[in-house]
Amino acid sequence: ILNVEQSPQSLHVQEGDSTNFTCSFPSSNFYALHWYRWETAKSPEALFVMTLNGDEKKKGRISATLNTKEGYSYLYIKGSQPEDSATYLCASPAGGKLTFGQGTILTVHP
Amino acid sequence: DSGVTQTPKHLITATGQRVTLRCSPRSGDLSVYWYQQSLDQGLQFLIHYYNGEERAKGNILERFSAQQFPDLHSELNLSSLELGDSALYFCASSVSDHDQPQHFGDGTRLSIL
């Protein structure tokens, strides 16, 4: 995998549903994996920076896991709320620059 | 509030002109990053400075240049502007390098007429 890829591209869930999405990144020479939340008309906000294989981080109802050997990370949202609606970006540094995926657009319907 | 300040918020200018975008990083952050977000595009990395020195360059056009000053604020200079340069330009800062989260400013929206 040469690029940072995210799936799905978009997701619609009902309030209260739990959901997850995937980030795939180059596994060779792994250094770190970033997750950001980007709400409409705002700027990206850092959620997590993960550096260790098997790492799991949690912030409220949002958590993330990391597998550096196979090059993927999952972001989980438990009990989605309408305010969770945003684009979720992952990014991985390669060649000294942080490369962002295209993001997963999450819409949570009341 | 991320603590990163970008000015101006909006800029409207004409083709062929030159503009300067300014960024003040969070207090204590030594790294400054510049990104471009064009219509229907994701965040494209332009350039990274650490404590006044250029660390990495992305697909930054030769018409674009940047610098980080001794007080750690940074400026992105865009010259010979073209219609395709219309975009949202973000600055972000972090304490050190890529093992730390980046904190984004509100962006400067550049419109070329």
mmCIF file of C-alpha atoms in Angstrom:
data_model
loop_
_atom_site.group_PDB
_atom_site.id
_atom_site.type_symbol
_atom_site.label_atom_id
_atom_site.label_comp_id
_atom_site.label_asym_id
_atom_site.label_seq_id
_atom_site.Cartn_x
_atom_site.Cartn_y
_atom_site.Cartn_z
ATOM 1 C CA ILE A 1 0.000 0.000 0.000
ATOM 2 C CA LEU A 2 1.622 3.238 -1.153
ATOM 3 C CA ASN A 3 -1.083 5.625 0.014
ATOM 4 C CA VAL A 4 -3.220 6.141 3.061
ATOM 5 C CA GLU A 5 -6.659 4.751 2.282
ATOM 6 C CA GLN A 6 -9.865 4.999 4.251
ATOM 7 C CA SER A 7 -13.114 3.071 4.011
ATOM 8 C CA PRO A 8 -15.941 3.484 3.697
ATOM 9 C CA GLN A 9 -16.004 6.840 1.951
ATOM 10 C CA SER A 10 -19.235 7.749 3.726
ATOM 11 C CA LEU A 11 -21.476 6.253 6.364
ATOM 12 C CA HIS A 12 -24.992 7.011 7.550
ATOM 13 C CA VAL A 13 -26.060 5.672 10.947
ATOM 14 C CA GLN A 14 -28.893 6.232 13.363
ATOM 15 C CA GLU A 15 -28.405 7.900 16.722
ATOM 16 C CA GLY A 16 -27.355 5.289 19.254
ATOM 17 C CA ASP A 17 -25.719 2.976 16.707
ATOM 18 C CA SER A 18 -22.111 1.969 17.137
ATOM 19 C CA THR A 19 -19.927 2.226 14.080
ATOM 20 C CA ASN A 20 -16.376 1.758 12.904
ATOM 21 C CA PHE A 21 -14.227 2.581 9.921
ATOM 22 C CA THR A 22 -10.834 1.618 8.610
ATOM 23 C CA CYS A 23 -7.563 3.282 7.731
ATOM 24 C CA SER A 24 -4.897 1.417 5.740
ATOM 25 C CA PHE A 25 -1.365 2.757 5.608
ATOM 26 C CA PRO A 26 2.117 1.673 4.503
ATOM 27 C CA SER A 27 3.353 -0.810 7.105
ATOM 28 C CA SER A 28 7.041 -0.585 6.209
ATOM 29 C CA ASN A 29 9.074 1.893 8.261
ATOM 30 C CA PHE A 30 6.048 2.674 10.393
ATOM 31 C CA TYR A 31 6.412 5.735 12.594
ATOM 32 C CA ALA A 32 2.971 6.931 13.703
ATOM 33 C CA LEU A 33 -0.692 6.986 12.761
ATOM 34 C CA HIS A 34 -2.878 10.050 13.340
ATOM 35 C CA TRP A 35 -6.672 10.342 13.578
ATOM 36 C CA TYR A 36 -8.473 13.678 13.194
ATOM 37 C CA ARG A 37 -12.109 14.767 13.282
ATOM 38 C CA TRP A 38 -13.124 17.509 10.862
ATOM 39 C CA GLU A 39 -16.514 19.112 11.347
ATOM 40 C CA THR A 40 -18.060 21.182 8.592
ATOM 41 C CA ALA A 41 -16.920 24.820 8.594
ATOM 42 C CA LYS A 42 -14.296 24.085 11.231
ATOM 43 C CA SER A 43 -10.675 22.949 11.148
ATOM 44 C CA PRO A 44 -9.384 19.412 11.761
ATOM 45 C CA GLU A 45 -9.114 18.434 15.421
ATOM 46 C CA ALA A 46 -6.650 15.829 16.639
ATOM 47 C CA LEU A 47 -8.168 12.703 18.182
ATOM 48 C CA PHE A 48 -5.255 10.304 18.576
ATOM 49 C CA VAL A 49 -1.640 9.750 17.629
ATOM 50 C CA MET A 50 -0.723 6.082 17.819
ATOM 51 C CA THR A 51 2.793 4.743 17.692
ATOM 52 C CA LEU A 52 2.852 1.202 19.115
ATOM 53 C CA ASN A 53 1.612 -1.985 17.479
ATOM 54 C CA GLY A 54 -1.438 -3.238 19.346
ATOM 55 C CA ASP A 55 -2.018 0.186 20.846
ATOM 56 C CA GLU A 56 -5.557 1.100 21.771
ATOM 57 C CA LYS A 57 -6.580 4.646 22.630
ATOM 58 C CA LYS A 58 -9.871 5.978 23.939
ATOM 59 C CA LYS A 59 -11.458 9.400 24.199
ATOM 60 C CA GLY A 60 -14.995 9.305 25.551
ATOM 61 C CA ARG A 61 -17.090 7.187 23.175
ATOM 62 C CA ILE A 62 -14.375 7.111 20.520
ATOM 63 C CA SER A 63 -11.582 4.553 20.482
ATOM 64 C CA ALA A 64 -8.944 3.417 18.018
ATOM 65 C CA THR A 65 -6.771 0.360 17.529
ATOM 66 C CA LEU A 66 -3.555 -0.079 15.604
ATOM 67 C CA ASN A 67 -1.934 -2.960 13.733
ATOM 68 C CA THR A 68 1.410 -1.819 12.360
ATOM 69 C CA LYS A 69 2.415 -5.211 10.960
ATOM 70 C CA GLU A 70 -0.506 -5.394 8.586
ATOM 71 C CA GLY A 71 -0.889 -1.639 8.206
ATOM 72 C CA TYR A 72 -4.379 -0.827 9.434
ATOM 73 C CA SER A 73 -6.159 1.086 12.161
ATOM 74 C CA TYR A 74 -9.809 1.021 13.180
ATOM 75 C CA LEU A 75 -11.747 3.905 14.664
ATOM 76 C CA TYR A 76 -14.816 2.980 16.724
ATOM 77 C CA ILE A 77 -17.633 5.220 17.879
ATOM 78 C CA LYS A 78 -19.948 3.764 20.502
ATOM 79 C CA GLY A 79 -23.518 5.040 20.731
ATOM 80 C CA SER A 80 -23.208 7.609 17.918
ATOM 81 C CA GLN A 81 -24.722 11.031 18.511
ATOM 82 C CA PRO A 82 -25.658 13.680 15.911
ATOM 83 C CA GLU A 83 -22.728 15.796 17.111
ATOM 84 C CA ASP A 84 -20.391 13.003 15.991
ATOM 85 C CA SER A 85 -21.268 13.865 12.393
ATOM 86 C CA ALA A 86 -17.995 14.877 10.768
ATOM 87 C CA THR A 87 -15.272 13.710 8.416
ATOM 88 C CA TYR A 88 -12.795 11.427 10.135
ATOM 89 C CA LEU A 89 -9.281 11.560 8.706
ATOM 90 C CA CYS A 90 -6.319 9.333 9.319
ATOM 91 C CA ALA A 91 -2.782 10.278 8.364
ATOM 92 C CA SER A 92 0.594 8.605 8.308
ATOM 93 C CA PRO A 93 4.013 10.208 8.003
ATOM 94 C CA ALA A 94 6.085 8.977 5.079
ATOM 95 C CA GLY A 95 9.149 10.620 3.622
ATOM 96 C CA GLY A 96 8.991 13.295 6.286
ATOM 97 C CA LYS A 97 5.497 14.441 5.421
ATOM 98 C CA LEU A 98 2.118 13.586 6.874
ATOM 99 C CA THR A 99 -0.089 12.012 4.212
ATOM 100 C CA PHE A 100 -3.827 12.182 4.829
ATOM 101 C CA GLY A 101 -6.443 9.758 3.625
ATOM 102 C CA GLN A 102 -9.527 11.080 1.852
ATOM 103 C CA GLY A 103 -11.577 10.610 5.011
ATOM 104 C CA THR A 104 -14.773 8.862 6.046
ATOM 105 C CA ILE A 105 -17.807 11.155 6.143
ATOM 106 C CA LEU A 106 -20.028 10.122 9.042
ATOM 107 C CA THR A 107 -23.620 11.319 9.279
ATOM 108 C CA VAL A 108 -25.570 10.447 12.407
ATOM 109 C CA HIS A 109 -29.338 10.800 11.995
ATOM 110 C CA PRO A 110 -31.465 11.678 15.057
ATOM 111 C CA ASP B 1 -9.706 27.170 20.100
ATOM 112 C CA SER B 2 -6.581 25.335 18.899
ATOM 113 C CA GLY B 3 -4.227 28.171 19.801
ATOM 114 C CA VAL B 4 -3.049 28.470 16.194
ATOM 115 C CA THR B 5 -3.807 31.829 14.612
ATOM 116 C CA GLN B 6 -4.045 32.362 10.889
ATOM 117 C CA THR B 7 -4.510 35.691 9.160
ATOM 118 C CA PRO B 8 -6.271 36.826 7.132
ATOM 119 C CA LYS B 9 -9.379 34.622 7.269
ATOM 120 C CA HIS B 10 -10.396 35.541 3.752
ATOM 121 C CA LEU B 11 -8.438 36.931 0.838
ATOM 122 C CA ILE B 12 -9.775 37.912 -2.565
ATOM 123 C CA THR B 13 -7.341 38.895 -5.255
ATOM 124 C CA ALA B 14 -6.725 38.690 -8.979
ATOM 125 C CA THR B 15 -4.633 36.462 -11.188
ATOM 126 C CA GLY B 16 -0.982 37.405 -11.366
ATOM 127 C CA GLN B 17 -0.944 38.932 -7.900
ATOM 128 C CA ARG B 18 1.103 37.968 -4.849
ATOM 129 C CA VAL B 19 -0.221 37.314 -1.341
ATOM 130 C CA THR B 20 1.208 36.414 2.052
ATOM 131 C CA LEU B 21 -0.570 34.173 4.513
ATOM 132 C CA ARG B 22 0.483 34.320 8.128
ATOM 133 C CA CYS B 23 0.450 31.719 10.888
ATOM 134 C CA SER B 24 1.230 31.975 14.585
ATOM 135 C CA PRO B 25 1.692 28.537 16.163
ATOM 136 C CA ARG B 26 0.529 27.451 19.603
ATOM 137 C CA SER B 27 2.763 28.625 22.395
ATOM 138 C CA GLY B 28 5.612 26.144 22.786
ATOM 139 C CA ASP B 29 5.142 24.445 19.410
ATOM 140 C CA LEU B 30 8.284 24.371 17.273
ATOM 141 C CA SER B 31 6.852 22.759 14.137
ATOM 142 C CA VAL B 32 4.670 24.541 11.607
ATOM 143 C CA TYR B 33 2.974 22.793 8.674
ATOM 144 C CA TRP B 34 1.127 24.265 5.694
ATOM 145 C CA TYR B 35 -1.658 22.453 3.838
ATOM 146 C CA GLN B 36 -3.831 23.246 0.858
ATOM 147 C CA GLN B 37 -7.403 22.068 0.460
ATOM 148 C CA SER B 38 -8.787 22.691 -3.013
ATOM 149 C CA LEU B 39 -12.381 22.047 -4.074
ATOM 150 C CA ASP B 40 -13.210 18.344 -3.743
ATOM 151 C CA GLN B 41 -9.643 17.571 -2.708
ATOM 152 C CA GLY B 42 -8.309 16.344 0.591
ATOM 153 C CA LEU B 43 -5.628 17.986 2.642
ATOM 154 C CA GLN B 44 -2.478 18.316 0.566
ATOM 155 C CA PHE B 45 0.763 18.814 2.451
ATOM 156 C CA LEU B 46 2.832 21.763 1.265
ATOM 157 C CA ILE B 47 5.753 22.293 3.629
ATOM 158 C CA HIS B 48 6.999 21.688 7.183
ATOM 159 C CA TYR B 49 9.278 23.911 9.245
ATOM 160 C CA TYR B 50 10.854 23.010 12.551
ATOM 161 C CA ASN B 51 12.420 25.721 14.694
ATOM 162 C CA GLY B 52 13.155 27.890 11.694
ATOM 163 C CA GLU B 53 14.474 25.203 9.368
ATOM 164 C CA GLU B 54 12.701 23.550 6.465
ATOM 165 C CA ARG B 55 12.088 19.898 7.290
ATOM 166 C CA ALA B 56 10.047 18.516 4.426
ATOM 167 C CA LYS B 57 8.420 19.645 1.211
ATOM 168 C CA GLY B 58 5.331 18.288 -0.436
ATOM 169 C CA ASN B 59 3.953 19.096 -3.863
ATOM 170 C CA ILE B 60 4.524 22.793 -3.379
ATOM 171 C CA LEU B 61 4.675 24.861 -6.549
ATOM 172 C CA GLU B 62 7.784 26.900 -7.334
ATOM 173 C CA ARG B 63 5.564 29.996 -7.222
ATOM 174 C CA PHE B 64 4.963 29.279 -3.550
ATOM 175 C CA SER B 65 7.498 29.807 -0.780
ATOM 176 C CA ALA B 66 7.437 29.804 2.980
ATOM 177 C CA GLN B 67 9.585 30.627 5.936
ATOM 178 C CA GLN B 68 9.536 30.355 9.698
ATOM 179 C CA PHE B 69 10.893 33.288 11.651
ATOM 180 C CA PRO B 70 12.897 33.333 14.920
ATOM 181 C CA ASP B 71 9.689 33.990 16.894
ATOM 182 C CA LEU B 72 8.346 30.783 15.233
ATOM 183 C CA HIS B 73 5.559 32.407 13.272
ATOM 184 C CA SER B 74 5.437 31.382 9.637
ATOM 185 C CA GLU B 75 4.443 32.966 6.367
ATOM 186 C CA LEU B 76 3.364 31.318 3.133
ATOM 187 C CA ASN B 77 3.963 33.447 0.058
ATOM 188 C CA LEU B 78 1.992 32.743 -3.107
ATOM 189 C CA SER B 79 2.984 34.585 -6.255
ATOM 190 C CA SER B 80 1.847 34.817 -9.895
ATOM 191 C CA LEU B 81 -1.499 33.593 -8.692
ATOM 192 C CA GLU B 82 -3.659 31.478 -10.975
ATOM 193 C CA LEU B 83 -7.348 30.625 -10.760
ATOM 194 C CA GLY B 84 -6.417 27.116 -9.647
ATOM 195 C CA ASP B 85 -4.723 28.469 -6.543
ATOM 196 C CA SER B 86 -8.121 29.255 -5.055
ATOM 197 C CA ALA B 87 -8.294 27.055 -1.979
ATOM 198 C CA LEU B 88 -8.410 26.890 1.778
ATOM 199 C CA TYR B 89 -4.908 27.072 3.221
ATOM 200 C CA PHE B 90 -4.383 25.601 6.662
ATOM 201 C CA CYS B 91 -1.512 26.046 9.015
ATOM 202 C CA ALA B 92 -0.937 23.525 11.789
ATOM 203 C CA SER B 93 1.588 23.346 14.587
ATOM 204 C CA SER B 94 2.946 20.635 16.860
ATOM 205 C CA VAL B 95 5.404 20.385 19.705
ATOM 206 C CA SER B 96 7.981 18.506 17.693
ATOM 207 C CA ASP B 97 7.572 16.002 14.910
ATOM 208 C CA HIS B 98 5.152 13.410 13.555
ATOM 209 C CA ASP B 99 4.743 11.525 16.825
ATOM 210 C CA GLN B 100 2.782 14.491 18.169
ATOM 211 C CA PRO B 101 -0.701 15.669 17.155
ATOM 212 C CA GLN B 102 -1.026 18.650 14.883
ATOM 213 C CA HIS B 103 -3.198 21.573 15.925
ATOM 214 C CA PHE B 104 -4.870 23.360 13.053
ATOM 215 C CA GLY B 105 -5.702 27.005 12.595
ATOM 216 C CA ASP B 106 -9.024 28.103 11.139
ATOM 217 C CA GLY B 107 -7.521 28.479 7.682
ATOM 218 C CA THR B 108 -7.269 31.259 5.127
ATOM 219 C CA ARG B 109 -9.724 31.076 2.251
ATOM 220 C CA LEU B 110 -8.062 32.419 -0.880
ATOM 221 C CA SER B 111 -10.243 33.336 -3.837
ATOM 222 C CA ILE B 112 -8.656 34.287 -7.147
ATOM 223 C CA LEU B 113 -10.874 36.243 -9.522
#
